[in-house]
């Protein structure tokens, strides 16, 4: 059955991004440290069009998390921030290049209406201005029997958690202490969780939780 | 070689205790949820003088963490809070009963001078009023080749982390979201960590980190 999931890398003190996030530095100061373990994986390099990479437990986790995804959702800053409303003379197609690594429809939560943006490789960005539930409804319709993956950032994830719309999630807990930034598990309301698994990997611990409804 | 270590159970959102901590409720609202996985273990019951209990991965971790400890350090609230300075007419010997589960010298960080308190079973509480470094120095002298275990709470741990005096630590990450309370990894300064291991267990994930110096 189709699930609504998310995955995020966090610091040991619970931050999904460092302080002083900006359009030029969306991960904030020190935030790239949260993703270092992932960048060298085969499962990360392949959808970005790069050969080679490490295998092992982290790679298996990422393969699984990225697998069986029929549609995605992300916040505007994860799409690429940038000036808005986007004007036709200065189009801005996000961080993700001409061939984004998603290869499925992606619903971008934003306040700025825009026509869908069809990229190479099967990714189309749809811009949703009427709220998280509308975005999820459309993503579910696209995903069919496959899952909907909320890509981030923390704010988008928080909204879906607080609304009780997430079925399960993977956290990649890194041995990093940021000390400041954007916390993941804040403003999420009452949340009852069941630990589904924990996997040790070099430089990161992968945990997975079911949201009890 | 003797190490300075701590262990604490934390919520998935990073709290070591819930909100509204008080002398009667030192774990705060919801804080007991952080320890439920531990209470049924053989390794927890035995030092508390109770027979039986579960074995398995969590039990192995606790056996290891509690093993090779020559002396302990704890904050005043973990000793037992209570009115201070303790007067001789109304002695208050802490939360831990007549036969505390430590069975070694314990240095209590406090502002109130008091004579050492010798309990049954090898536990003696020493009250240290001249700071964390003094307490550690005395604990190290007692521990010899064995380790010094900082028992908590979060505030005591934070002070030792910030001072660069901790060698390694175990966190027991529970599938609990408290939403408020006393965070563990706050005010700890710059901290470089190396993940030593992660162990999956029913209802808890045990992670261990080395503090890189």
CSV table of C-alpha atoms in Angstrom, one decimal:
chain,number,residue,atom,x,y,z
A,1,UNK,CA,0.0,0.0,0.0
A,2,UNK,CA,1.2,3.5,-0.7
A,3,UNK,CA,2.9,5.2,2.2
A,4,UNK,CA,3.8,8.8,2.9
A,5,UNK,CA,7.4,8.9,4.1
A,6,UNK,CA,10.3,11.2,4.6
A,7,UNK,CA,14.0,10.9,5.2
A,8,UNK,CA,16.4,13.4,6.6
A,9,UNK,CA,19.9,13.5,7.9
A,10,UNK,CA,20.2,15.2,11.3
A,11,UNK,CA,22.9,16.2,13.7
A,12,UNK,CA,23.2,14.4,17.0
A,13,UNK,CA,21.7,17.5,18.6
A,14,UNK,CA,18.7,17.3,16.2
A,15,UNK,CA,19.3,19.9,13.6
A,16,UNK,CA,18.4,19.3,9.9
A,17,UNK,CA,20.4,22.4,8.9
A,18,UNK,CA,22.9,24.8,10.4
A,19,UNK,CA,22.4,28.4,11.4
A,20,UNK,CA,22.3,31.3,9.0
A,21,UNK,CA,20.6,29.5,6.2
A,22,UNK,CA,20.3,31.6,3.1
A,23,UNK,CA,19.5,31.2,-0.6
A,24,UNK,CA,23.2,30.7,-1.3
A,25,UNK,CA,23.7,28.5,1.7
A,26,UNK,CA,20.5,26.5,2.2
A,27,UNK,CA,22.1,24.0,4.6
A,28,UNK,CA,23.4,26.7,6.9
A,29,UNK,CA,26.8,26.9,8.6
A,30,UNK,CA,28.2,23.4,9.0
A,31,UNK,CA,25.1,21.8,7.4
A,32,UNK,CA,27.1,20.0,4.7
A,33,UNK,CA,28.6,17.8,7.4
A,34,UNK,CA,25.2,16.1,7.8
A,35,UNK,CA,25.4,14.8,4.3
A,36,UNK,CA,29.1,13.8,3.9
A,37,UNK,CA,28.4,10.1,4.5
A,38,UNK,CA,25.8,10.1,1.6
A,39,UNK,CA,27.7,11.9,-1.1
A,40,UNK,CA,30.1,9.1,-1.7
A,41,UNK,CA,27.5,6.4,-2.0
A,42,UNK,CA,26.7,4.7,-5.3
A,43,UNK,CA,23.0,5.1,-4.6
A,44,UNK,CA,23.5,8.9,-4.4
A,45,UNK,CA,25.8,9.2,-7.3
A,46,UNK,CA,23.8,7.2,-9.8
A,47,UNK,CA,20.6,9.3,-9.8
A,48,UNK,CA,22.9,12.3,-10.2
A,49,UNK,CA,24.4,10.8,-13.3
A,50,UNK,CA,27.7,9.8,-11.8
A,51,UNK,CA,29.4,6.4,-11.9
A,52,UNK,CA,31.0,4.5,-9.1
A,53,UNK,CA,30.6,5.1,-5.4
A,54,UNK,CA,30.6,3.1,-2.1
A,55,UNK,CA,28.3,0.2,-1.3
A,56,UNK,CA,27.5,-1.2,2.1
A,57,UNK,CA,24.8,-0.6,4.7
A,58,UNK,CA,24.3,3.1,4.0
A,59,UNK,CA,24.0,2.4,0.3
A,60,UNK,CA,21.4,-0.3,1.0
A,61,UNK,CA,19.4,2.1,3.2
A,62,UNK,CA,19.4,4.8,0.6
A,63,UNK,CA,18.5,2.4,-2.2
A,64,UNK,CA,15.5,1.3,-0.2
A,65,UNK,CA,14.4,4.8,0.9
A,66,UNK,CA,14.7,6.1,-2.7
A,67,UNK,CA,13.0,3.0,-4.1
A,68,UNK,CA,9.2,2.6,-4.8
A,69,UNK,CA,8.7,6.4,-4.9
A,70,UNK,CA,6.0,7.5,-7.2
A,71,UNK,CA,5.9,11.2,-6.4
A,72,UNK,CA,7.7,13.7,-4.2
A,73,UNK,CA,6.9,16.8,-2.2
A,74,UNK,CA,9.4,19.5,-1.1
A,75,UNK,CA,9.4,23.0,0.3
A,76,UNK,CA,10.2,26.0,-1.8
A,77,UNK,CA,13.7,26.4,-0.4
A,78,UNK,CA,14.6,22.8,-1.2
A,79,UNK,CA,13.4,23.3,-4.8
A,80,UNK,CA,15.8,26.2,-5.0
A,81,UNK,CA,14.5,29.3,-3.1
A,82,UNK,CA,15.4,32.1,-5.5
A,83,UNK,CA,13.5,35.2,-6.3
A,84,UNK,CA,9.7,34.9,-6.6
A,85,UNK,CA,7.4,35.2,-8.2
A,86,UNK,CA,9.5,33.7,-11.0
A,87,UNK,CA,9.2,35.9,-14.0
A,88,UNK,CA,9.4,34.6,-17.5
A,89,UNK,CA,12.4,36.7,-18.5
A,90,UNK,CA,14.5,35.3,-15.7
A,91,UNK,CA,13.4,31.7,-15.2
A,92,UNK,CA,14.9,29.9,-12.2
A,93,UNK,CA,14.7,26.2,-12.4
A,94,UNK,CA,16.0,25.3,-8.9
A,95,UNK,CA,19.1,23.8,-7.5
A,96,UNK,CA,18.7,20.5,-9.2
A,97,UNK,CA,20.0,21.0,-12.8
A,98,UNK,CA,18.5,20.0,-16.1
A,99,UNK,CA,18.2,16.4,-15.1
A,100,UNK,CA,17.1,16.3,-11.4
A,101,UNK,CA,17.7,13.1,-9.5
A,102,UNK,CA,14.0,12.5,-8.7
A,103,UNK,CA,12.7,11.1,-11.9
A,104,UNK,CA,9.0,11.5,-10.9
A,105,UNK,CA,6.5,14.4,-10.3
A,106,UNK,CA,7.6,16.7,-7.5
A,107,UNK,CA,5.1,19.0,-5.8
A,108,UNK,CA,6.8,22.2,-4.5
A,109,UNK,CA,5.1,24.0,-1.6
A,110,UNK,CA,5.1,27.7,-2.4
A,111,UNK,CA,3.2,30.9,-2.3
A,112,UNK,CA,4.0,31.8,-5.9
A,113,UNK,CA,1.9,30.3,-8.7
A,114,UNK,CA,3.9,29.0,-11.7
A,115,UNK,CA,3.3,26.7,-14.6
A,116,UNK,CA,4.7,23.1,-14.2
A,117,UNK,CA,8.3,22.8,-15.0
A,118,UNK,CA,9.2,19.7,-17.0
A,119,UNK,CA,12.8,18.7,-16.7
A,120,UNK,CA,14.8,15.9,-18.3
A,121,UNK,CA,14.7,12.4,-16.9
A,122,UNK,CA,11.1,12.3,-15.8
A,123,UNK,CA,11.1,15.0,-13.2
A,124,UNK,CA,8.3,17.6,-13.4
A,125,UNK,CA,8.1,20.3,-10.7
A,126,UNK,CA,4.5,21.3,-9.9
A,127,UNK,CA,4.0,24.4,-7.8
A,128,UNK,CA,1.3,24.1,-5.2
A,129,UNK,CA,-0.1,27.2,-3.6
A,130,UNK,CA,-3.1,25.9,-1.8
A,131,UNK,CA,-1.5,24.0,1.0
A,132,UNK,CA,0.1,20.8,2.2
A,133,UNK,CA,-3.0,18.6,1.9
A,134,UNK,CA,-3.6,19.6,-1.7
A,135,UNK,CA,0.0,18.8,-2.5
A,136,UNK,CA,-0.3,15.4,-0.9
A,137,UNK,CA,-3.6,14.6,-2.6
A,138,UNK,CA,-2.0,15.4,-6.0
A,139,UNK,CA,1.2,13.5,-5.2
A,140,UNK,CA,-0.8,10.5,-4.0
A,141,UNK,CA,-2.8,10.4,-7.2
A,142,UNK,CA,0.4,10.4,-9.2
A,143,UNK,CA,2.1,7.8,-7.0
A,144,UNK,CA,-0.7,5.2,-7.3
A,145,UNK,CA,0.5,2.1,-5.4
A,146,UNK,CA,4.0,3.6,-4.9
A,147,UNK,CA,5.0,5.9,-2.0
A,148,UNK,CA,5.1,9.6,-1.6
A,149,UNK,CA,8.4,10.9,-0.4
A,150,UNK,CA,8.6,14.2,1.4
A,151,UNK,CA,12.1,15.4,0.4
A,152,UNK,CA,12.4,18.3,2.9
A,153,UNK,CA,13.3,20.7,4.3
A,154,UNK,CA,12.6,20.5,8.0
A,155,UNK,CA,9.7,22.9,7.8
A,156,UNK,CA,7.8,20.9,5.2
A,157,UNK,CA,8.4,17.7,7.2
A,158,UNK,CA,7.2,19.4,10.4
A,159,UNK,CA,3.9,20.5,8.7
A,160,UNK,CA,3.2,17.0,7.5
A,161,UNK,CA,4.1,15.4,10.9
A,162,UNK,CA,1.9,17.9,12.8
A,163,UNK,CA,-1.0,17.2,10.4
A,164,UNK,CA,-0.7,13.5,11.1
A,165,UNK,CA,-0.1,12.7,7.4
A,166,UNK,CA,3.2,10.8,7.7
A,167,UNK,CA,3.2,7.0,7.9
A,168,UNK,CA,6.9,6.4,8.6
A,169,UNK,CA,10.3,8.0,8.3
A,170,UNK,CA,14.0,7.4,8.2
A,171,UNK,CA,16.5,9.5,10.1
A,172,UNK,CA,20.2,9.4,9.4
A,173,UNK,CA,21.8,10.4,12.7
A,174,UNK,CA,25.3,11.8,12.2
A,175,UNK,CA,28.0,12.3,14.8
A,176,UNK,CA,27.9,16.1,14.4
A,177,UNK,CA,27.0,18.7,17.0
A,178,UNK,CA,25.9,21.9,15.2
A,179,UNK,CA,24.8,23.8,18.3
A,180,UNK,CA,22.3,26.0,16.4
A,181,UNK,CA,20.2,25.9,13.2
A,182,UNK,CA,16.9,24.5,12.1
A,183,UNK,CA,15.7,21.6,14.3
A,184,UNK,CA,13.8,18.8,12.7
A,185,UNK,CA,11.5,17.5,15.4
A,186,UNK,CA,10.0,20.8,16.6
A,187,UNK,CA,6.4,22.0,16.3
A,188,UNK,CA,5.2,18.5,15.4
A,189,UNK,CA,2.6,18.1,18.1
A,190,UNK,CA,1.9,14.9,19.9
A,191,UNK,CA,3.7,12.1,18.1
A,192,UNK,CA,3.6,8.5,19.0
A,193,UNK,CA,6.4,6.5,17.4
A,194,UNK,CA,7.4,2.9,17.1
A,195,UNK,CA,11.1,2.1,16.3
A,196,UNK,CA,11.2,-0.1,13.3
A,197,UNK,CA,14.9,-0.6,13.0
A,198,UNK,CA,18.4,0.8,13.6
A,199,UNK,CA,21.3,0.2,11.3
A,200,UNK,CA,24.9,0.9,12.0
A,201,UNK,CA,27.0,2.3,9.2
A,202,UNK,CA,30.3,4.1,8.9
A,203,UNK,CA,29.9,7.6,10.3
A,204,UNK,CA,26.1,7.4,10.6
A,205,UNK,CA,23.3,5.5,12.3
A,206,UNK,CA,20.1,4.9,10.2
A,207,UNK,CA,16.9,4.6,12.3
A,208,UNK,CA,13.4,4.1,11.0
A,209,UNK,CA,10.1,4.9,12.8
A,210,UNK,CA,6.5,4.1,12.3
A,211,UNK,CA,4.0,6.9,13.2
A,212,UNK,CA,1.4,5.2,15.4
A,213,UNK,CA,-2.1,6.5,14.4
B,1,UNK,CA,43.4,3.3,30.7
B,2,UNK,CA,40.9,5.1,32.9
B,3,UNK,CA,38.2,6.9,30.9
B,4,UNK,CA,35.6,9.6,31.8
B,5,UNK,CA,32.3,8.5,30.3
B,6,UNK,CA,28.6,9.2,30.6
B,7,UNK,CA,25.5,7.5,29.5
B,8,UNK,CA,22.0,9.0,29.1
B,9,UNK,CA,18.7,8.0,27.6
B,10,UNK,CA,17.3,10.7,25.4
B,11,UNK,CA,14.2,11.3,23.4
B,12,UNK,CA,14.3,11.4,19.6
B,13,UNK,CA,14.1,15.2,19.9
B,14,UNK,CA,17.1,15.3,22.2
B,15,UNK,CA,15.6,15.8,25.7
B,16,UNK,CA,17.1,14.0,28.7
B,17,UNK,CA,14.1,15.0,30.8
B,18,UNK,CA,10.6,16.4,30.2
B,19,UNK,CA,9.3,19.8,31.1
B,20,UNK,CA,8.3,21.0,34.6
B,21,UNK,CA,11.0,19.1,36.4
B,22,UNK,CA,10.7,19.4,40.2
B,23,UNK,CA,12.0,17.8,43.3
B,24,UNK,CA,9.1,15.4,43.2
B,25,UNK,CA,9.3,14.8,39.5
B,26,UNK,CA,13.0,15.0,38.5
B,27,UNK,CA,12.4,13.4,35.1
B,28,UNK,CA,9.7,16.0,34.2
B,29,UNK,CA,6.5,15.4,32.4
B,30,UNK,CA,6.8,12.3,30.2
B,31,UNK,CA,10.4,11.7,31.2
B,32,UNK,CA,9.8,8.2,32.6
B,33,UNK,CA,9.2,7.1,29.0
B,34,UNK,CA,12.9,7.5,28.3
B,35,UNK,CA,13.7,4.8,30.8
B,36,UNK,CA,11.0,2.2,30.2
B,37,UNK,CA,13.3,0.0,28.0
B,38,UNK,CA,15.8,-0.1,30.9
B,39,UNK,CA,13.6,-0.9,33.8
B,40,UNK,CA,12.9,-4.5,32.7
B,41,UNK,CA,16.5,-5.4,32.1
B,42,UNK,CA,18.4,-7.9,34.3
B,43,UNK,CA,21.3,-5.5,34.3
B,44,UNK,CA,19.2,-2.8,35.8
B,45,UNK,CA,17.3,-5.0,38.3
B,46,UNK,CA,20.4,-6.7,39.8
B,47,UNK,CA,22.2,-3.7,41.2
B,48,UNK,CA,18.8,-2.6,42.6
B,49,UNK,CA,18.6,-5.9,44.4
B,50,UNK,CA,15.9,-7.4,42.2
B,51,UNK,CA,16.0,-10.8,40.6
B,52,UNK,CA,15.1,-11.7,37.1
B,53,UNK,CA,14.8,-9.4,34.1
B,54,UNK,CA,15.3,-9.4,30.4
B,55,UNK,CA,18.5,-10.2,28.6
B,56,UNK,CA,19.4,-9.3,25.0
B,57,UNK,CA,21.3,-6.4,23.3
B,58,UNK,CA,20.1,-3.7,25.7
B,59,UNK,CA,21.2,-5.8,28.6
B,60,UNK,CA,24.6,-6.3,27.1
B,61,UNK,CA,25.0,-2.6,26.6
B,62,UNK,CA,24.1,-1.7,30.1
B,63,UNK,CA,26.3,-4.4,31.5
B,64,UNK,CA,29.2,-2.9,29.6
B,65,UNK,CA,28.4,0.7,30.5
B,66,UNK,CA,28.0,-0.1,34.2
B,67,UNK,CA,31.1,-2.3,34.1
B,68,UNK,CA,34.7,-1.2,35.0
B,69,UNK,CA,33.4,1.9,36.9
B,70,UNK,CA,35.6,2.9,39.9
B,71,UNK,CA,33.8,6.1,40.8
B,72,UNK,CA,30.8,8.2,39.8
B,73,UNK,CA,29.8,11.9,39.5
B,74,UNK,CA,26.3,13.2,39.6
B,75,UNK,CA,24.5,16.5,39.9
B,76,UNK,CA,22.7,17.5,43.0
B,77,UNK,CA,19.2,16.8,41.5
B,78,UNK,CA,20.2,13.3,40.5
B,79,UNK,CA,21.4,12.7,44.0
B,80,UNK,CA,18.1,13.7,45.3
B,81,UNK,CA,17.5,17.4,45.2
B,82,UNK,CA,15.8,18.1,48.5
B,83,UNK,CA,16.2,21.0,50.9
B,84,UNK,CA,19.7,22.3,51.5
B,85,UNK,CA,21.8,22.8,53.4
B,86,UNK,CA,20.8,19.5,54.8
B,87,UNK,CA,20.4,19.8,58.6
B,88,UNK,CA,21.3,17.2,61.0
B,89,UNK,CA,17.8,17.0,62.4
B,90,UNK,CA,16.3,16.2,59.0
B,91,UNK,CA,18.9,14.2,57.1
B,92,UNK,CA,18.0,13.5,53.5
B,93,UNK,CA,19.9,10.7,51.9
B,94,UNK,CA,18.8,11.0,48.3
B,95,UNK,CA,16.6,9.1,46.0
B,96,UNK,CA,18.6,5.9,46.0
B,97,UNK,CA,17.6,4.1,49.2
B,98,UNK,CA,19.8,2.6,51.9
B,99,UNK,CA,21.7,0.4,49.4
B,100,UNK,CA,22.2,2.5,46.3
B,101,UNK,CA,22.9,0.7,43.0
B,102,UNK,CA,26.3,2.3,42.4
B,103,UNK,CA,28.6,0.4,44.8
B,104,UNK,CA,31.4,2.9,44.5
B,105,UNK,CA,32.3,6.4,45.6
B,106,UNK,CA,29.9,9.0,44.1
B,107,UNK,CA,30.9,12.7,43.9
B,108,UNK,CA,27.8,14.9,44.1
B,109,UNK,CA,28.1,18.4,42.6
B,110,UNK,CA,26.4,20.8,45.0
B,111,UNK,CA,26.7,24.2,46.6
B,112,UNK,CA,26.0,22.8,50.1
B,113,UNK,CA,28.8,21.4,52.1
B,114,UNK,CA,28.1,18.2,53.9
B,115,UNK,CA,30.0,15.3,55.4
B,116,UNK,CA,30.4,12.2,53.3
B,117,UNK,CA,27.4,9.9,53.5
B,118,UNK,CA,28.3,6.2,53.6
B,119,UNK,CA,25.5,3.9,52.5
B,120,UNK,CA,25.2,0.2,52.3
B,121,UNK,CA,26.8,-1.9,49.6
B,122,UNK,CA,29.9,0.2,49.0
B,123,UNK,CA,28.3,3.5,47.9
B,124,UNK,CA,29.6,6.6,49.6
B,125,UNK,CA,28.3,10.0,48.5
B,126,UNK,CA,30.9,12.8,48.7
B,127,UNK,CA,29.6,16.3,48.4
B,128,UNK,CA,31.8,18.6,46.3
B,129,UNK,CA,31.4,22.3,46.4
B,130,UNK,CA,34.5,23.5,44.6
B,131,UNK,CA,33.6,22.7,41.0
B,132,UNK,CA,33.5,20.0,38.4
B,133,UNK,CA,37.2,19.7,38.0
B,134,UNK,CA,37.8,19.1,41.7
B,135,UNK,CA,35.1,16.4,41.6
B,136,UNK,CA,36.7,14.7,38.7
B,137,UNK,CA,40.1,14.8,40.2
B,138,UNK,CA,38.9,13.1,43.3
B,139,UNK,CA,36.8,10.6,41.3
B,140,UNK,CA,39.8,9.8,39.2
B,141,UNK,CA,42.0,9.2,42.2
B,142,UNK,CA,39.4,6.7,43.6
B,143,UNK,CA,38.8,5.0,40.3
B,144,UNK,CA,42.5,4.2,39.6
B,145,UNK,CA,42.6,2.2,36.4
B,146,UNK,CA,38.8,1.9,36.3
B,147,UNK,CA,36.6,4.5,34.6
B,148,UNK,CA,34.7,7.5,36.0
B,149,UNK,CA,31.0,7.5,35.1
B,150,UNK,CA,29.1,10.8,35.1
B,151,UNK,CA,25.6,9.6,36.0
B,152,UNK,CA,23.8,12.8,35.0
B,153,UNK,CA,21.7,14.8,34.9
B,154,UNK,CA,22.0,16.7,31.6
B,155,UNK,CA,23.4,19.8,33.3
B,156,UNK,CA,26.3,17.9,34.9
B,157,UNK,CA,27.0,16.2,31.6
B,158,UNK,CA,27.0,19.5,29.7
B,159,UNK,CA,29.5,21.1,32.0
B,160,UNK,CA,31.9,18.2,31.6
B,161,UNK,CA,31.4,18.1,27.8
B,162,UNK,CA,31.9,21.9,27.6
B,163,UNK,CA,35.1,21.6,29.6
B,164,UNK,CA,36.5,19.0,27.3
B,165,UNK,CA,36.7,16.4,30.1
B,166,UNK,CA,34.7,13.6,28.6
B,167,UNK,CA,36.4,10.8,26.6
B,168,UNK,CA,33.4,8.9,25.3
B,169,UNK,CA,29.6,8.4,25.9
B,170,UNK,CA,26.7,6.2,25.2
B,171,UNK,CA,23.3,7.5,24.3
B,172,UNK,CA,20.2,5.4,24.4
B,173,UNK,CA,17.9,7.0,21.8
B,174,UNK,CA,14.2,6.3,22.4
B,175,UNK,CA,11.3,6.6,20.0
B,176,UNK,CA,9.8,9.3,22.2
B,177,UNK,CA,9.0,12.9,21.2
B,178,UNK,CA,8.8,15.0,24.3
B,179,UNK,CA,8.4,18.4,22.6
B,180,UNK,CA,9.9,20.3,25.6
B,181,UNK,CA,12.1,19.7,28.6
B,182,UNK,CA,15.8,19.7,29.3
B,183,UNK,CA,18.0,19.0,26.2
B,184,UNK,CA,21.1,17.0,26.6
B,185,UNK,CA,23.4,18.4,23.9
B,186,UNK,CA,23.1,22.1,24.5
B,187,UNK,CA,25.7,24.5,25.8
B,188,UNK,CA,28.4,22.0,25.1
B,189,UNK,CA,30.6,24.2,22.9
B,190,UNK,CA,32.5,22.8,19.9
B,191,UNK,CA,32.4,19.1,20.0
B,192,UNK,CA,34.0,16.8,17.5
B,193,UNK,CA,32.7,13.3,17.7
B,194,UNK,CA,33.5,9.9,16.1
B,195,UNK,CA,30.7,7.3,16.0
B,196,UNK,CA,32.1,4.2,17.7
B,197,UNK,CA,29.0,1.9,17.2
B,198,UNK,CA,25.2,1.7,17.0
B,199,UNK,CA,23.2,-1.2,18.3
B,200,UNK,CA,19.6,-1.9,17.6
B,201,UNK,CA,17.5,-3.2,20.4
B,202,UNK,CA,13.7,-3.5,21.1
B,203,UNK,CA,12.4,0.1,21.5
B,204,UNK,CA,15.8,1.8,21.7
B,205,UNK,CA,18.9,2.4,19.7
B,206,UNK,CA,22.2,2.5,21.6
B,207,UNK,CA,24.9,4.7,20.1
B,208,UNK,CA,28.4,5.3,21.3
B,209,UNK,CA,30.7,8.2,20.5
B,210,UNK,CA,34.3,9.1,21.0
B,211,UNK,CA,35.1,12.8,21.8
B,212,UNK,CA,37.9,13.7,19.5
B,213,UNK,CA,40.5,15.9,21.3
